[in-house]
C-alpha atoms as a PDB file:
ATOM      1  CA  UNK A   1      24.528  11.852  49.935  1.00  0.00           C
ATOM      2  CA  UNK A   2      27.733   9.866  48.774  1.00  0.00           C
ATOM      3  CA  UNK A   3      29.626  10.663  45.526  1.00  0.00           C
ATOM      4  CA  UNK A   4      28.364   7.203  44.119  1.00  0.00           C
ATOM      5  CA  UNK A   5      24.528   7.821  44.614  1.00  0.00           C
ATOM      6  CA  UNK A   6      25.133  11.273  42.920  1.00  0.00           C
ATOM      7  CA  UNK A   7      26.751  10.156  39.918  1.00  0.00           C
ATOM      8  CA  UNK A   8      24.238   6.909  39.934  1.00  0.00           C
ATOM      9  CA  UNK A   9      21.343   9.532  40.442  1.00  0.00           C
ATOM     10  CA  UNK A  10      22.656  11.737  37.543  1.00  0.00           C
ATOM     11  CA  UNK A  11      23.029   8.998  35.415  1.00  0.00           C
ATOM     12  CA  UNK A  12      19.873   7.684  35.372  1.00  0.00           C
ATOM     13  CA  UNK A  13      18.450  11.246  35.085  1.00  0.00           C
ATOM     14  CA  UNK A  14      20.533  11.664  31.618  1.00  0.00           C
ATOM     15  CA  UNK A  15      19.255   8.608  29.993  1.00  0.00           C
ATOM     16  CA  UNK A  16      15.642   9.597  30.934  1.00  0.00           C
ATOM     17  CA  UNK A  17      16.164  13.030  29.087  1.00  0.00           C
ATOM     18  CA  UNK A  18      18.275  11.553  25.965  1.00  0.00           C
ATOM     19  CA  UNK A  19      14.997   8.465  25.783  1.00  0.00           C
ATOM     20  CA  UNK A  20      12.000  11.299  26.361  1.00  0.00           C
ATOM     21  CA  UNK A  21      13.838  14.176  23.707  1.00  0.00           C
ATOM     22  CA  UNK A  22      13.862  11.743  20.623  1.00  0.00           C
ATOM     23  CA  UNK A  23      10.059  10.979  21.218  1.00  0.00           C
ATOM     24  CA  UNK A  24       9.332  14.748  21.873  1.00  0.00           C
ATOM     25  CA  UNK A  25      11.660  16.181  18.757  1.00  0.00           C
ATOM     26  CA  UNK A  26       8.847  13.828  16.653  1.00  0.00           C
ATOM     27  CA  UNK A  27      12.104  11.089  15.968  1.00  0.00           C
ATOM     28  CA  UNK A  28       9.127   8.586  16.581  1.00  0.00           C
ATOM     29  CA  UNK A  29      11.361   6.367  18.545  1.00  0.00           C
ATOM     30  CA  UNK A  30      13.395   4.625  15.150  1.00  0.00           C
ATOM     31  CA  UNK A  31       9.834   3.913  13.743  1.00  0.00           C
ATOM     32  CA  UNK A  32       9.704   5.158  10.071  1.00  0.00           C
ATOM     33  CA  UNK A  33       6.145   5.371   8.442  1.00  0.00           C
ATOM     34  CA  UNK A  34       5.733   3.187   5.711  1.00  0.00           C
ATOM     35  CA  UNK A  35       4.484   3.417   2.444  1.00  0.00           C
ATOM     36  CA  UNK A  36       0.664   1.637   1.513  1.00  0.00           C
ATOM     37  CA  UNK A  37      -1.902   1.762  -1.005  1.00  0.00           C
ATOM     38  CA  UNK A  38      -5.101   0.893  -0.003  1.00  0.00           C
ATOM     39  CA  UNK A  39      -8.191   0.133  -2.129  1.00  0.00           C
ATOM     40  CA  UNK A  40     -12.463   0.241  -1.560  1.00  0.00           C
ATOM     41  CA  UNK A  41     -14.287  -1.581  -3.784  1.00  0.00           C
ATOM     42  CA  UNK A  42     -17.205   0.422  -4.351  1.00  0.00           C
ATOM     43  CA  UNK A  43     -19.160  -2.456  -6.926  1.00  0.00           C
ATOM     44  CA  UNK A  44     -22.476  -3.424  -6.294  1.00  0.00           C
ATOM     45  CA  UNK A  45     -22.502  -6.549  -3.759  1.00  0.00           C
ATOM     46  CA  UNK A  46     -23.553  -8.616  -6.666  1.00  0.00           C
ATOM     47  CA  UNK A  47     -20.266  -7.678  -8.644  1.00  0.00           C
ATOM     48  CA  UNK A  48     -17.246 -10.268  -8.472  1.00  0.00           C
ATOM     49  CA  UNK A  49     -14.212  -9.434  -6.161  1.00  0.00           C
ATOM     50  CA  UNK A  50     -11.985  -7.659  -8.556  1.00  0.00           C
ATOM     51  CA  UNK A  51      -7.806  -8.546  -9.078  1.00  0.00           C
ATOM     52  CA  UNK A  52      -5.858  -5.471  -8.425  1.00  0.00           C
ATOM     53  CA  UNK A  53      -1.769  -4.973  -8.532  1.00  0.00           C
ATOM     54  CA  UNK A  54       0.603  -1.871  -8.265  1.00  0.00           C
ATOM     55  CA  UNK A  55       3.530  -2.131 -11.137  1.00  0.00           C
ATOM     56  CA  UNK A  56       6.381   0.474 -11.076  1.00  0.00           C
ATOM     57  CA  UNK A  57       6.456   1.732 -13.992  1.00  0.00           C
ATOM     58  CA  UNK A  58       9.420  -0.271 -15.136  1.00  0.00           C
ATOM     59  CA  UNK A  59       7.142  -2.817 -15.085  1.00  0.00           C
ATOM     60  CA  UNK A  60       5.590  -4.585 -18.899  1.00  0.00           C
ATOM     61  CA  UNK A  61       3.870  -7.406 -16.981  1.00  0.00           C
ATOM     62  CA  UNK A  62       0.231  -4.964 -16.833  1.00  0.00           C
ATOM     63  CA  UNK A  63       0.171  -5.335 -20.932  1.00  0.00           C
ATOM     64  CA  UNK A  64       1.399  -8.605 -21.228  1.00  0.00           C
ATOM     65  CA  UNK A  65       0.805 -10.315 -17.732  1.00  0.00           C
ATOM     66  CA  UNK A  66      -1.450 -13.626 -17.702  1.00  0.00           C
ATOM     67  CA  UNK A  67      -3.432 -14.511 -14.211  1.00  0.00           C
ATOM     68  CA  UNK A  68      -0.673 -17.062 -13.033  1.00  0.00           C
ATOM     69  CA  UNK A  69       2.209 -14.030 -13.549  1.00  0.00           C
ATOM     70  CA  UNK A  70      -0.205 -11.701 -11.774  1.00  0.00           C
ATOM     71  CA  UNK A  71      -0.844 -13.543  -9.217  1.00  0.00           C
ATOM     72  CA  UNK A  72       2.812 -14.265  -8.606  1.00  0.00           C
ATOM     73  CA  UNK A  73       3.927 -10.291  -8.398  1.00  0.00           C
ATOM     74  CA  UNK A  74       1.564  -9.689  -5.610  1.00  0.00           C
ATOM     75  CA  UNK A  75      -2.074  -9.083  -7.568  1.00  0.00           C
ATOM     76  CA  UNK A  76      -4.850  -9.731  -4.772  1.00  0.00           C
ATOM     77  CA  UNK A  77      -8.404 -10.057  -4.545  1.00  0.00           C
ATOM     78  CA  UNK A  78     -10.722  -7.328  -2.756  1.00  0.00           C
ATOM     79  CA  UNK A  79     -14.515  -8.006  -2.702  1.00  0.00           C
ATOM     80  CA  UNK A  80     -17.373  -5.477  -3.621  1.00  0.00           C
ATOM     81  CA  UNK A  81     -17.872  -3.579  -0.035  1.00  0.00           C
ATOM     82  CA  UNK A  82     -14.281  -4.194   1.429  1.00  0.00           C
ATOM     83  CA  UNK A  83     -11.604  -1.523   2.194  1.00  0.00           C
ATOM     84  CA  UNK A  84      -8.467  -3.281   2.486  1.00  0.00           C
ATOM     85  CA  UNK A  85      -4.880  -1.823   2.743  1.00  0.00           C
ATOM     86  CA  UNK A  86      -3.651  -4.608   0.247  1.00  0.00           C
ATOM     87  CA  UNK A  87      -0.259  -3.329  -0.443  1.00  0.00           C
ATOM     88  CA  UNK A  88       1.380  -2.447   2.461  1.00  0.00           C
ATOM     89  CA  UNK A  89       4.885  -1.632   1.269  1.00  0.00           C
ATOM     90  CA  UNK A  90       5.179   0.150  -1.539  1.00  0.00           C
ATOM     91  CA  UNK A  91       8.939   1.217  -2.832  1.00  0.00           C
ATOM     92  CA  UNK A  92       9.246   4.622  -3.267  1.00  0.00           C
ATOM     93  CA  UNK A  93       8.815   5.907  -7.094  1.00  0.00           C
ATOM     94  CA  UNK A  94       5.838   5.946  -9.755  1.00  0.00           C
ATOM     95  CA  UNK A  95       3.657   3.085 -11.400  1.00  0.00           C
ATOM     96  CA  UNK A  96       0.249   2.468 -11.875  1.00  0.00           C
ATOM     97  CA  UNK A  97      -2.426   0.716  -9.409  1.00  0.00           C
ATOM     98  CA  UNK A  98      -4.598  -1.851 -12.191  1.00  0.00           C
ATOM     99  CA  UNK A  99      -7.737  -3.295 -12.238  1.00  0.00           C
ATOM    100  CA  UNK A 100      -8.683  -6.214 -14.092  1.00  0.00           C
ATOM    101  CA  UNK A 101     -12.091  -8.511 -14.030  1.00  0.00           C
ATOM    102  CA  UNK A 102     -11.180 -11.394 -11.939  1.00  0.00           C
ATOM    103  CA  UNK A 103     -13.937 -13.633 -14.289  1.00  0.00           C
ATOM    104  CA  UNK A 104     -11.830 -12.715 -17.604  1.00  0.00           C
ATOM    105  CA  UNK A 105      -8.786 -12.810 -16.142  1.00  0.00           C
ATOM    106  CA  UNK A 106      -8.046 -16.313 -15.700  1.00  0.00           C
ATOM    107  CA  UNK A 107      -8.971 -16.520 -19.621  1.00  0.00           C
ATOM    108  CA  UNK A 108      -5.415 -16.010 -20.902  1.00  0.00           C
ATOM    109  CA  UNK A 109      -3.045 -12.654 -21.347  1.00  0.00           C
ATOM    110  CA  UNK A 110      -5.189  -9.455 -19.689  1.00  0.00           C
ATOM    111  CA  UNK A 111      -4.853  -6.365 -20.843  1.00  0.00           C
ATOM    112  CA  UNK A 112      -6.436  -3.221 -19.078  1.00  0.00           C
ATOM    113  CA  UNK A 113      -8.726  -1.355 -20.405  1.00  0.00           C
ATOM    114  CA  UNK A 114      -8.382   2.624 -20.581  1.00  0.00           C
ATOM    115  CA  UNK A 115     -10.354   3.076 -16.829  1.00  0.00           C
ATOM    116  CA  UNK A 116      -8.467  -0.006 -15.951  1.00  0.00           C
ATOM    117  CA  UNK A 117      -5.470   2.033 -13.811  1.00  0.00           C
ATOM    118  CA  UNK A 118      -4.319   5.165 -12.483  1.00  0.00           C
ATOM    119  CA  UNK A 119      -0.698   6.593 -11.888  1.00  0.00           C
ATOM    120  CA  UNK A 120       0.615   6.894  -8.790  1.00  0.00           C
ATOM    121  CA  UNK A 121       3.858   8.622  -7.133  1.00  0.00           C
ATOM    122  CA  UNK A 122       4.983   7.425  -3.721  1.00  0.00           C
ATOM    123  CA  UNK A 123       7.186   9.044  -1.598  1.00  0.00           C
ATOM    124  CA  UNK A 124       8.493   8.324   1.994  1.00  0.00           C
ATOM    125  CA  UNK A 125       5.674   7.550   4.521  1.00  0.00           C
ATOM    126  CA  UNK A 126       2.954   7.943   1.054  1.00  0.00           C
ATOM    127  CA  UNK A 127      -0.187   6.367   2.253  1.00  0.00           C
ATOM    128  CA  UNK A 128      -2.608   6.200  -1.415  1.00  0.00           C
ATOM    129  CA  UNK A 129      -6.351   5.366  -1.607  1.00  0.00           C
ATOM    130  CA  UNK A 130      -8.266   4.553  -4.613  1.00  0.00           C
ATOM    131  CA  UNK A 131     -11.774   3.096  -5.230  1.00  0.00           C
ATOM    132  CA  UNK A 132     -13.336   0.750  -7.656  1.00  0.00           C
ATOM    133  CA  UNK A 133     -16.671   1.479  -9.459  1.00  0.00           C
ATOM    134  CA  UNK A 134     -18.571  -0.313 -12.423  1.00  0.00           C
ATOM    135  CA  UNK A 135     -19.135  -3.614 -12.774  1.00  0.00           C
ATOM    136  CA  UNK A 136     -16.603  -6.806 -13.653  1.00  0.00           C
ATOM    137  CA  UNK A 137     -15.196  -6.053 -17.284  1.00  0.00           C
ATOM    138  CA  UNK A 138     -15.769  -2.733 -17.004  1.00  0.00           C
ATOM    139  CA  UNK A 139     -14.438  -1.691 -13.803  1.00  0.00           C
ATOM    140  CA  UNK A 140     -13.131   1.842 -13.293  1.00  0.00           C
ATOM    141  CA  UNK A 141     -10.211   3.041 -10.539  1.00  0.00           C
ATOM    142  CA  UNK A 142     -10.083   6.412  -9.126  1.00  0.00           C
ATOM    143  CA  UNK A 143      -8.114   8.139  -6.311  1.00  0.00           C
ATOM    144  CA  UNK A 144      -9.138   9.149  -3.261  1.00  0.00           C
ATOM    145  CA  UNK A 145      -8.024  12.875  -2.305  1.00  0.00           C
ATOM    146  CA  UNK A 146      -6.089  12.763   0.543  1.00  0.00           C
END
């Protein structure tokens, strides 16, 4: 064997090592998890579909938010019986996750009731759960243990 198909040999050989260690040492290839809240709507199949929204807690727009502003920051719809990972990336830090009834809603300013949300704390690669129960203007939020 030449010097040139040694060194070409050896070559090749280092980048396989240096591309399979960073996938073995759990580097996940320069993929980073990211954060999500997801939601199941629990309700009755007659219920609704419910508006739900996470707010940092910087936020004043869950006490004094009206459907169109809602809407706007990223509020969505989830029907009774759907699981839906509606809020894919969440910044890290702590807010609230709100439910409101999507039939009073569109009436004017909403404010939530005391069932109507439920802290949250996301840190890097955080996936949340939390389900709906009740019925539309009373609807209550929970979290799902991990």
């Amino acid at each position: 064997m030449n010097r040139r198909t040694l060194i070409t040999a050896l070559a090749v050989m280092a980048f396989g090592f240096a591309t399979v260690s960073t996938a073995e040492a759990g580097g996940g290839g320069g993929k980073t998890k990211k954060n999500a809240i997801y939601i199941v709507n629990a309700q009755a199949i007659a219920e609704p579909a419910q508006l739900v929204i996470w707010l940092p807690n910087s936020s004043t727009l869950a006490t004094t938010g009206t459907y169109d502003q809602l809407i706007a920051a990223g509020a969505k719809y989830i029907g009774p019986g759907q699981t839906l990972k509606l809020f894919p990336n969440v910044a890290p830090g702590s807010g609230h996750v709100y439910v409101f009834p999507s039939q009073g809603v569109q009436l004017g300013t909403v404010v939530p009731g005391p069932d109507d949300s439920e802290p949250y704390t996301v840190k890097s690669g955080t996936t949340l759960g939390y389900t709906i129960a009740g019925v539309d203007g009373a609807a209550t939020i929970t979290p799902i243990a991990p």
